[in-house]
């Protein structure tokens, strides 16, 4: 722009930030063109030949090489492939373009190409940082717990809440619920020692359920699936598994946003160049740059919050073909999901004022104001 019109937009922008009047004045009317040096392939850069010949082309006003000898070059098929440029001016834009293209024709990158070698140094810096970023975000802070025990932690957590709900709704007796809760709690306190040598050819849950049936009998140990399917259990356990990384990521994202906002305010008057395609384009303030980052992370935080909001609402379980899901508004968390279609036999005609289901408005015969709130979707 400066070569074609004589106007220095960068200087004018800096002056504007500084509060100095600096009107933009066009002093010339000619053509200017820029052409870039792009290597033919990936490898280690030995150097770029022909710089002196490029500078000698009539009309060329600037020749620059961005990468130093020894730099690793990876061809990506976009602006990142540029390793230098030639800038020319002329009476017209076409004349300037011819000069710039001639100059670039003299600039020949020399590369040491590594055939069939995927060295980490040949990957773009952003890709080389991916393992480090993944470690920062996803590493476990404590020694990892065996996967099968972590899964049983979630299963038994859901089962404790489910048994409490069954007892509160008088679907199972208090004695049965008490015995079952005691057995599940004992398993958790002993870190599932009784299940360490139990074969699980049909899956961990069936081995765990079979153990309860063996020690408590079918009438007690077999009631865990009352009012739900294993699909319901699987969905709830998945949500439990996601809670801790979700909480940690949310907290760290909020802290990052807070720090960015503080730094943006602190550096609101510090000038820096903004880059386009690795080229210094316009001056901005460092505070403005940090505020842009904060805005991007705010968008991610909103998306994360929206994803987490679905955990508190009812969902169709995978593979279900009938029945609306209802949930108890009372009892231990996590919520136990119950299919209204499976509880249809408990619905009976009732007089006005009887508690009703919030989703289908049918009365619940065993619920009353003294035993707890009605079911809702």
Short mmCIF file of C-alpha atoms in Angstrom, two decimals:
data_model
loop_
_atom_site.label_atom_id
_atom_site.label_comp_id
_atom_site.label_asym_id
_atom_site.label_seq_id
_atom_site.Cartn_x
_atom_site.Cartn_y
_atom_site.Cartn_z
CA UNK A 1 0.00 0.00 0.00
CA UNK A 2 2.82 2.40 0.90
CA UNK A 3 4.68 1.67 -2.37
CA UNK A 4 1.54 2.18 -4.48
CA UNK A 5 0.02 5.26 -2.80
CA UNK A 6 2.70 6.71 -0.55
CA UNK A 7 0.34 6.42 2.45
CA UNK A 8 1.76 4.72 5.55
CA UNK A 9 -1.31 3.13 7.16
CA UNK A 10 0.68 1.52 9.97
CA UNK A 11 2.20 4.85 10.99
CA UNK A 12 -1.24 6.46 10.79
CA UNK A 13 -2.73 3.74 13.03
CA UNK A 14 0.03 4.11 15.62
CA UNK A 15 -0.54 7.86 15.58
CA UNK A 16 -4.27 7.37 16.07
CA UNK A 17 -3.63 5.09 19.09
CA UNK A 18 -1.28 7.71 20.47
CA UNK A 19 -3.76 10.54 20.02
CA UNK A 20 -1.64 12.34 17.42
CA UNK A 21 -3.50 13.80 14.42
CA UNK A 22 -2.16 12.09 11.29
CA UNK A 23 -4.37 12.41 8.19
CA UNK A 24 -3.77 9.74 5.54
CA UNK A 25 -2.57 11.43 2.36
CA UNK A 26 -2.13 9.73 -1.05
CA UNK A 27 1.04 11.18 -2.58
CA UNK A 28 1.66 8.81 -5.52
CA UNK A 29 -0.37 6.75 -7.97
CA UNK A 30 1.52 3.72 -9.25
CA UNK A 31 1.45 -0.05 -9.12
CA UNK A 32 2.94 -2.40 -6.51
CA UNK A 33 3.03 -6.20 -6.26
CA UNK A 34 4.35 -8.85 -3.92
CA UNK A 35 5.21 -12.48 -4.71
CA UNK A 36 6.18 -15.17 -2.20
CA UNK A 37 8.88 -17.82 -2.10
CA UNK A 38 7.38 -21.30 -1.59
CA UNK A 39 9.55 -24.45 -1.33
CA UNK A 40 8.73 -27.46 -3.50
CA UNK A 41 8.72 -29.89 -0.59
CA UNK A 42 9.45 -30.50 3.07
CA UNK A 43 12.90 -30.85 4.61
CA UNK A 44 15.66 -28.94 6.33
CA UNK A 45 16.46 -25.57 4.77
CA UNK A 46 20.10 -25.20 3.71
CA UNK A 47 19.52 -21.71 2.38
CA UNK A 48 17.93 -19.66 -0.42
CA UNK A 49 20.06 -18.95 -3.48
CA UNK A 50 19.69 -15.97 -5.82
CA UNK A 51 18.95 -13.19 -3.33
CA UNK A 52 21.45 -10.81 -5.01
CA UNK A 53 20.02 -11.49 -8.48
CA UNK A 54 16.49 -10.90 -7.19
CA UNK A 55 17.49 -7.56 -5.65
CA UNK A 56 19.02 -6.50 -8.98
CA UNK A 57 15.75 -6.84 -10.94
CA UNK A 58 14.55 -3.35 -12.01
CA UNK A 59 11.60 -2.21 -9.90
CA UNK A 60 12.27 -4.55 -6.97
CA UNK A 61 12.35 -2.58 -3.70
CA UNK A 62 12.49 -5.34 -1.09
CA UNK A 63 13.58 -8.97 -0.87
CA UNK A 64 13.25 -10.84 2.42
CA UNK A 65 13.74 -14.45 3.55
CA UNK A 66 11.78 -15.40 6.68
CA UNK A 67 13.47 -18.68 7.63
CA UNK A 68 17.05 -19.17 8.76
CA UNK A 69 19.34 -21.93 7.39
CA UNK A 70 18.76 -25.14 9.33
CA UNK A 71 15.06 -24.49 9.85
CA UNK A 72 12.70 -27.45 9.36
CA UNK A 73 10.22 -26.81 6.55
CA UNK A 74 6.88 -28.61 6.30
CA UNK A 75 4.69 -27.98 3.26
CA UNK A 76 1.09 -27.55 4.41
CA UNK A 77 -0.55 -26.29 1.23
CA UNK A 78 -1.44 -22.86 2.60
CA UNK A 79 0.11 -19.48 3.57
CA UNK A 80 2.39 -21.19 6.11
CA UNK A 81 4.47 -22.50 3.22
CA UNK A 82 5.82 -18.99 2.49
CA UNK A 83 9.47 -18.60 3.45
CA UNK A 84 10.18 -15.24 1.78
CA UNK A 85 8.96 -12.55 -0.61
CA UNK A 86 9.92 -10.05 -3.29
CA UNK A 87 8.21 -6.65 -3.41
CA UNK A 88 8.27 -4.54 -6.58
CA UNK A 89 6.74 -1.33 -7.87
CA UNK A 90 6.13 0.07 -11.35
CA UNK A 91 4.16 2.54 -13.39
CA UNK A 92 1.25 0.08 -13.39
CA UNK A 93 0.22 -2.91 -11.32
CA UNK A 94 0.98 -5.23 -14.25
CA UNK A 95 4.50 -3.88 -14.59
CA UNK A 96 5.12 -4.32 -10.86
CA UNK A 97 3.77 -7.89 -11.00
CA UNK A 98 6.18 -8.84 -13.80
CA UNK A 99 9.15 -7.52 -11.80
CA UNK A 100 8.07 -9.32 -8.61
CA UNK A 101 7.60 -12.62 -10.45
CA UNK A 102 11.02 -12.31 -12.09
CA UNK A 103 12.66 -11.66 -8.73
CA UNK A 104 10.95 -14.65 -7.10
CA UNK A 105 12.12 -16.77 -10.02
CA UNK A 106 15.70 -16.12 -8.94
CA UNK A 107 15.03 -17.19 -5.34
CA UNK A 108 15.67 -20.95 -5.11
CA UNK A 109 15.28 -22.72 -1.72
CA UNK A 110 17.80 -25.51 -1.10
CA UNK A 111 16.44 -28.31 1.08
CA UNK A 112 17.75 -31.51 2.62
CA UNK A 113 14.79 -33.83 2.02
CA UNK A 114 14.27 -36.76 4.36
CA UNK A 115 12.72 -39.57 2.37
CA UNK A 116 10.26 -41.76 4.23
CA UNK A 117 11.10 -40.24 7.61
CA UNK A 118 8.37 -38.74 9.79
CA UNK A 119 10.62 -36.88 12.20
CA UNK A 120 8.79 -34.83 14.85
CA UNK A 121 10.80 -31.78 13.80
CA UNK A 122 9.15 -31.89 10.38
CA UNK A 123 5.71 -31.38 11.89
CA UNK A 124 4.25 -27.89 12.32
CA UNK A 125 4.85 -26.38 15.78
CA UNK A 126 1.12 -26.51 16.61
CA UNK A 127 1.08 -30.27 15.96
CA UNK A 128 4.22 -30.79 18.04
CA UNK A 129 2.45 -29.10 20.96
CA UNK A 130 -0.64 -31.35 20.81
CA UNK A 131 0.71 -34.09 23.18
CA UNK A 132 1.73 -31.43 25.71
CA UNK A 133 -1.69 -29.76 25.52
CA UNK A 134 -3.43 -33.13 25.86
CA UNK A 135 -1.31 -33.93 28.92
CA UNK A 136 -2.12 -30.56 30.52
CA UNK A 137 -5.87 -30.99 30.00
CA UNK A 138 -6.42 -34.70 30.49
CA UNK A 139 -3.68 -36.02 32.78
CA UNK A 140 -4.85 -37.64 35.96
CA UNK A 141 -3.78 -35.72 39.05
CA UNK A 142 -3.85 -38.82 41.30
CA UNK A 143 -2.62 -42.38 40.73
CA UNK A 144 -5.13 -43.99 38.35
CA UNK A 145 -7.72 -46.27 39.90
CA UNK A 146 -8.26 -49.66 38.22
CA UNK A 147 -10.87 -49.22 35.52
CA UNK A 148 -13.15 -51.99 36.78
CA UNK A 149 -13.20 -50.51 40.29
CA UNK A 150 -13.87 -47.02 38.95
CA UNK A 151 -16.78 -48.45 36.96
CA UNK A 152 -18.15 -50.22 40.05
CA UNK A 153 -17.84 -46.96 42.02
CA UNK A 154 -20.28 -45.39 39.58
CA UNK A 155 -22.57 -48.42 39.36
CA UNK A 156 -22.91 -48.77 43.13
CA UNK A 157 -23.38 -45.00 43.51
CA UNK A 158 -26.36 -45.18 41.17
CA UNK A 159 -27.66 -48.35 42.83
CA UNK A 160 -27.61 -46.78 46.31
CA UNK A 161 -29.71 -43.87 45.03
CA UNK A 162 -32.00 -46.22 43.12
CA UNK A 163 -32.68 -48.44 46.15
CA UNK A 164 -33.46 -45.37 48.28
CA UNK A 165 -35.93 -44.22 45.64
CA UNK A 166 -37.58 -47.67 45.46
CA UNK A 167 -38.03 -47.65 49.23
CA UNK A 168 -39.35 -44.07 49.36
CA UNK A 169 -41.91 -44.92 46.70
CA UNK A 170 -42.79 -48.14 48.53
CA UNK A 171 -41.97 -50.23 45.50
CA UNK A 172 -39.80 -52.45 47.73
CA UNK A 173 -40.06 -52.95 51.46
CA UNK A 174 -37.92 -51.12 53.97
CA UNK A 175 -36.28 -54.35 55.18
CA UNK A 176 -35.30 -55.43 51.68
CA UNK A 177 -33.92 -51.98 50.90
CA UNK A 178 -31.96 -51.83 54.18
CA UNK A 179 -30.36 -55.23 53.58
CA UNK A 180 -29.46 -54.35 49.99
CA UNK A 181 -28.03 -50.95 50.93
CA UNK A 182 -25.90 -52.53 53.66
CA UNK A 183 -24.50 -55.13 51.25
CA UNK A 184 -23.64 -52.54 48.58
CA UNK A 185 -22.07 -50.23 51.17
CA UNK A 186 -19.96 -53.08 52.55
CA UNK A 187 -18.71 -53.90 49.06
CA UNK A 188 -17.68 -50.28 48.55
CA UNK A 189 -15.95 -50.06 51.93
CA UNK A 190 -13.96 -53.24 51.20
CA UNK A 191 -12.98 -51.85 47.76
CA UNK A 192 -14.82 -54.74 46.06
CA UNK A 193 -12.46 -57.35 47.48
CA UNK A 194 -15.11 -60.08 47.13
CA UNK A 195 -15.34 -59.43 43.37
CA UNK A 196 -11.63 -59.47 42.52
CA UNK A 197 -11.58 -63.17 41.66
CA UNK A 198 -15.16 -63.46 40.37
CA UNK A 199 -15.22 -64.31 36.64
CA UNK A 200 -17.19 -61.85 34.49
CA UNK A 201 -17.79 -63.56 31.11
CA UNK A 202 -21.02 -61.58 30.61
CA UNK A 203 -19.76 -58.25 31.89
CA UNK A 204 -18.88 -56.57 35.16
CA UNK A 205 -22.41 -55.54 36.12
CA UNK A 206 -23.83 -59.06 35.82
CA UNK A 207 -20.97 -60.43 37.91
CA UNK A 208 -21.68 -57.80 40.57
CA UNK A 209 -25.44 -58.42 40.48
CA UNK A 210 -24.93 -62.19 40.63
CA UNK A 211 -22.74 -61.76 43.70
CA UNK A 212 -25.51 -59.83 45.48
CA UNK A 213 -28.04 -62.51 44.53
CA UNK A 214 -25.72 -65.25 45.80
CA UNK A 215 -25.30 -63.64 49.24
CA UNK A 216 -28.77 -62.09 49.66
CA UNK A 217 -31.04 -64.33 47.61
CA UNK A 218 -33.01 -63.54 44.49
CA UNK A 219 -35.85 -61.76 46.32
CA UNK A 220 -33.43 -59.15 47.71
CA UNK A 221 -30.40 -59.11 45.44
CA UNK A 222 -32.50 -59.28 42.31
CA UNK A 223 -34.57 -56.12 42.82
CA UNK A 224 -31.94 -53.68 41.55
CA UNK A 225 -33.37 -53.67 38.04
CA UNK A 226 -36.90 -52.91 39.24
CA UNK A 227 -38.25 -49.92 37.37
CA UNK A 228 -35.25 -49.45 35.10
CA UNK A 229 -33.18 -51.10 32.39
CA UNK A 230 -29.42 -51.51 32.16
CA UNK A 231 -29.50 -48.85 29.45
CA UNK A 232 -30.78 -46.38 32.06
CA UNK A 233 -27.93 -47.40 34.34
CA UNK A 234 -25.36 -47.04 31.54
CA UNK A 235 -26.45 -43.49 30.67
CA UNK A 236 -26.34 -42.37 34.30
CA UNK A 237 -22.91 -43.97 34.89
CA UNK A 238 -21.55 -42.20 31.80
CA UNK A 239 -22.75 -38.88 33.17
CA UNK A 240 -21.07 -39.63 36.51
CA UNK A 241 -17.81 -40.50 34.73
CA UNK A 242 -17.84 -37.14 32.95
CA UNK A 243 -18.55 -35.05 36.03
CA UNK A 244 -15.02 -34.76 37.41
CA UNK A 245 -13.19 -33.87 34.15
CA UNK A 246 -16.09 -31.55 33.33
CA UNK A 247 -15.82 -29.79 36.69
CA UNK A 248 -12.04 -29.48 36.47
CA UNK A 249 -12.10 -28.20 32.89
CA UNK A 250 -14.85 -25.69 33.74
CA UNK A 251 -12.93 -24.34 36.74
CA UNK A 252 -9.65 -24.03 34.86
CA UNK A 253 -11.36 -22.39 31.88
CA UNK A 254 -12.98 -19.85 34.21
CA UNK A 255 -9.62 -19.14 35.86
CA UNK A 256 -7.96 -18.70 32.46
CA UNK A 257 -10.66 -16.21 31.45
CA UNK A 258 -10.19 -14.25 34.68
CA UNK A 259 -6.42 -13.98 34.16
CA UNK A 260 -6.83 -12.94 30.52
CA UNK A 261 -9.24 -10.15 31.47
CA UNK A 262 -6.89 -8.90 34.18
CA UNK A 263 -3.92 -8.90 31.80
CA UNK A 264 -5.98 -7.26 29.04
CA UNK A 265 -6.80 -4.36 31.37
CA UNK A 266 -3.21 -4.14 32.57
CA UNK A 267 -1.79 -3.98 29.01
CA UNK A 268 -4.57 -1.99 27.37
CA UNK A 269 -2.14 0.68 26.12
CA UNK A 270 0.79 -1.54 25.08
CA UNK A 271 1.22 -1.49 21.30
CA UNK A 272 2.04 -4.66 19.32
CA UNK A 273 1.75 -5.76 15.67
CA UNK A 274 -1.16 -7.92 14.55
CA UNK A 275 -0.16 -10.50 11.96
CA UNK A 276 -1.93 -11.73 8.85
CA UNK A 277 -0.43 -14.80 7.15
CA UNK A 278 2.69 -14.37 9.28
CA UNK A 279 3.06 -10.79 8.05
CA UNK A 280 2.89 -7.78 10.37
CA UNK A 281 -0.36 -6.16 9.24
CA UNK A 282 -1.65 -3.48 11.62
CA UNK A 283 -0.76 -2.29 15.12
CA UNK A 284 -3.09 -3.18 17.98
CA UNK A 285 -2.75 -3.15 21.72
CA UNK A 286 -1.66 -6.21 23.65
CA UNK A 287 -4.76 -5.75 25.80
CA UNK A 288 -6.95 -5.91 22.68
CA UNK A 289 -5.21 -9.13 21.63
CA UNK A 290 -5.72 -10.73 25.06
CA UNK A 291 -9.35 -9.62 25.08
CA UNK A 292 -9.84 -11.45 21.78
CA UNK A 293 -8.45 -14.62 23.35
CA UNK A 294 -10.74 -14.18 26.36
CA UNK A 295 -13.75 -13.81 24.07
CA UNK A 296 -12.86 -17.04 22.26
CA UNK A 297 -12.54 -18.91 25.56
CA UNK A 298 -15.83 -17.41 26.74
CA UNK A 299 -17.50 -18.95 23.69
CA UNK A 300 -15.96 -22.32 24.59
CA UNK A 301 -17.11 -21.93 28.20
CA UNK A 302 -20.69 -21.26 27.07
CA UNK A 303 -20.62 -24.35 24.85
CA UNK A 304 -19.23 -26.40 27.76
CA UNK A 305 -21.95 -25.10 30.09
CA UNK A 306 -24.63 -25.96 27.53
CA UNK A 307 -23.23 -29.48 27.19
CA UNK A 308 -23.27 -29.91 30.96
CA UNK A 309 -26.81 -28.61 31.38
CA UNK A 310 -28.26 -31.74 29.77
CA UNK A 311 -27.05 -33.86 32.68
CA UNK A 312 -29.80 -32.60 34.96
CA UNK A 313 -32.67 -33.49 32.63
CA UNK A 314 -34.35 -36.74 31.59
CA UNK A 315 -33.08 -38.47 28.48
CA UNK A 316 -34.25 -41.37 26.38
CA UNK A 317 -32.08 -44.36 27.12
CA UNK A 318 -30.42 -46.09 24.14
CA UNK A 319 -32.48 -48.85 22.61
CA UNK A 320 -35.73 -47.94 24.35
CA UNK A 321 -38.80 -48.26 22.18
CA UNK A 322 -41.61 -47.25 24.53
CA UNK A 323 -42.34 -45.42 27.77
CA UNK A 324 -41.62 -41.92 28.98
CA UNK A 325 -38.79 -41.50 31.45
CA UNK A 326 -39.64 -40.00 34.80
CA UNK A 327 -37.38 -39.09 37.68
CA UNK A 328 -37.78 -38.74 41.41
CA UNK A 329 -37.48 -35.20 42.71
CA UNK A 330 -36.24 -36.48 46.02
CA UNK A 331 -33.45 -38.69 47.34
CA UNK A 332 -29.75 -39.18 46.81
CA UNK A 333 -27.94 -38.07 43.70
CA UNK A 334 -27.40 -39.15 40.99
CA UNK A 335 -31.00 -39.32 39.84
CA UNK A 336 -32.40 -42.77 39.15
CA UNK A 337 -34.40 -42.96 35.96
CA UNK A 338 -37.66 -44.90 35.93
CA UNK A 339 -39.88 -45.72 32.97
CA UNK A 340 -43.49 -44.69 33.47
CA UNK A 341 -44.61 -47.56 31.24
CA UNK A 342 -43.02 -50.07 33.65
CA UNK A 343 -44.82 -48.49 36.60
CA UNK A 344 -48.22 -48.42 34.88
CA UNK A 345 -49.55 -51.15 37.15
CA UNK A 346 -49.09 -48.82 40.13
CA UNK A 347 -51.44 -46.21 38.69
CA UNK A 348 -55.02 -46.32 39.99
CA UNK A 349 -57.95 -43.89 39.90
CA UNK A 350 -57.74 -41.37 42.75
CA UNK A 351 -59.84 -38.50 44.07
CA UNK A 352 -58.98 -34.84 43.34
CA UNK A 353 -55.87 -33.59 45.11
CA UNK A 354 -53.92 -36.83 44.72
CA UNK A 355 -50.28 -36.26 43.68
CA UNK A 356 -49.85 -36.82 39.96
CA UNK A 357 -47.00 -37.42 37.54
CA UNK A 358 -45.70 -34.17 36.08
CA UNK A 359 -45.34 -35.69 32.60
CA UNK A 360 -48.60 -37.57 32.05
CA UNK A 361 -50.73 -36.28 34.98
CA UNK A 362 -51.76 -39.78 36.07
CA UNK A 363 -52.17 -40.24 39.86
CA UNK A 364 -49.58 -42.22 41.83
CA UNK A 365 -51.42 -44.44 44.29
CA UNK A 366 -48.69 -44.75 46.93
CA UNK A 367 -47.45 -41.13 46.89
CA UNK A 368 -48.81 -38.57 49.31
CA UNK A 369 -47.80 -35.16 50.65
CA UNK A 370 -46.31 -36.90 53.69
CA UNK A 371 -44.16 -39.37 51.77
CA UNK A 372 -42.70 -36.99 49.22
CA UNK A 373 -43.40 -34.94 46.11
CA UNK A 374 -44.98 -36.44 42.99
CA UNK A 375 -42.97 -37.70 40.05
CA UNK A 376 -42.06 -35.33 37.28
CA UNK A 377 -40.46 -35.73 33.88
#
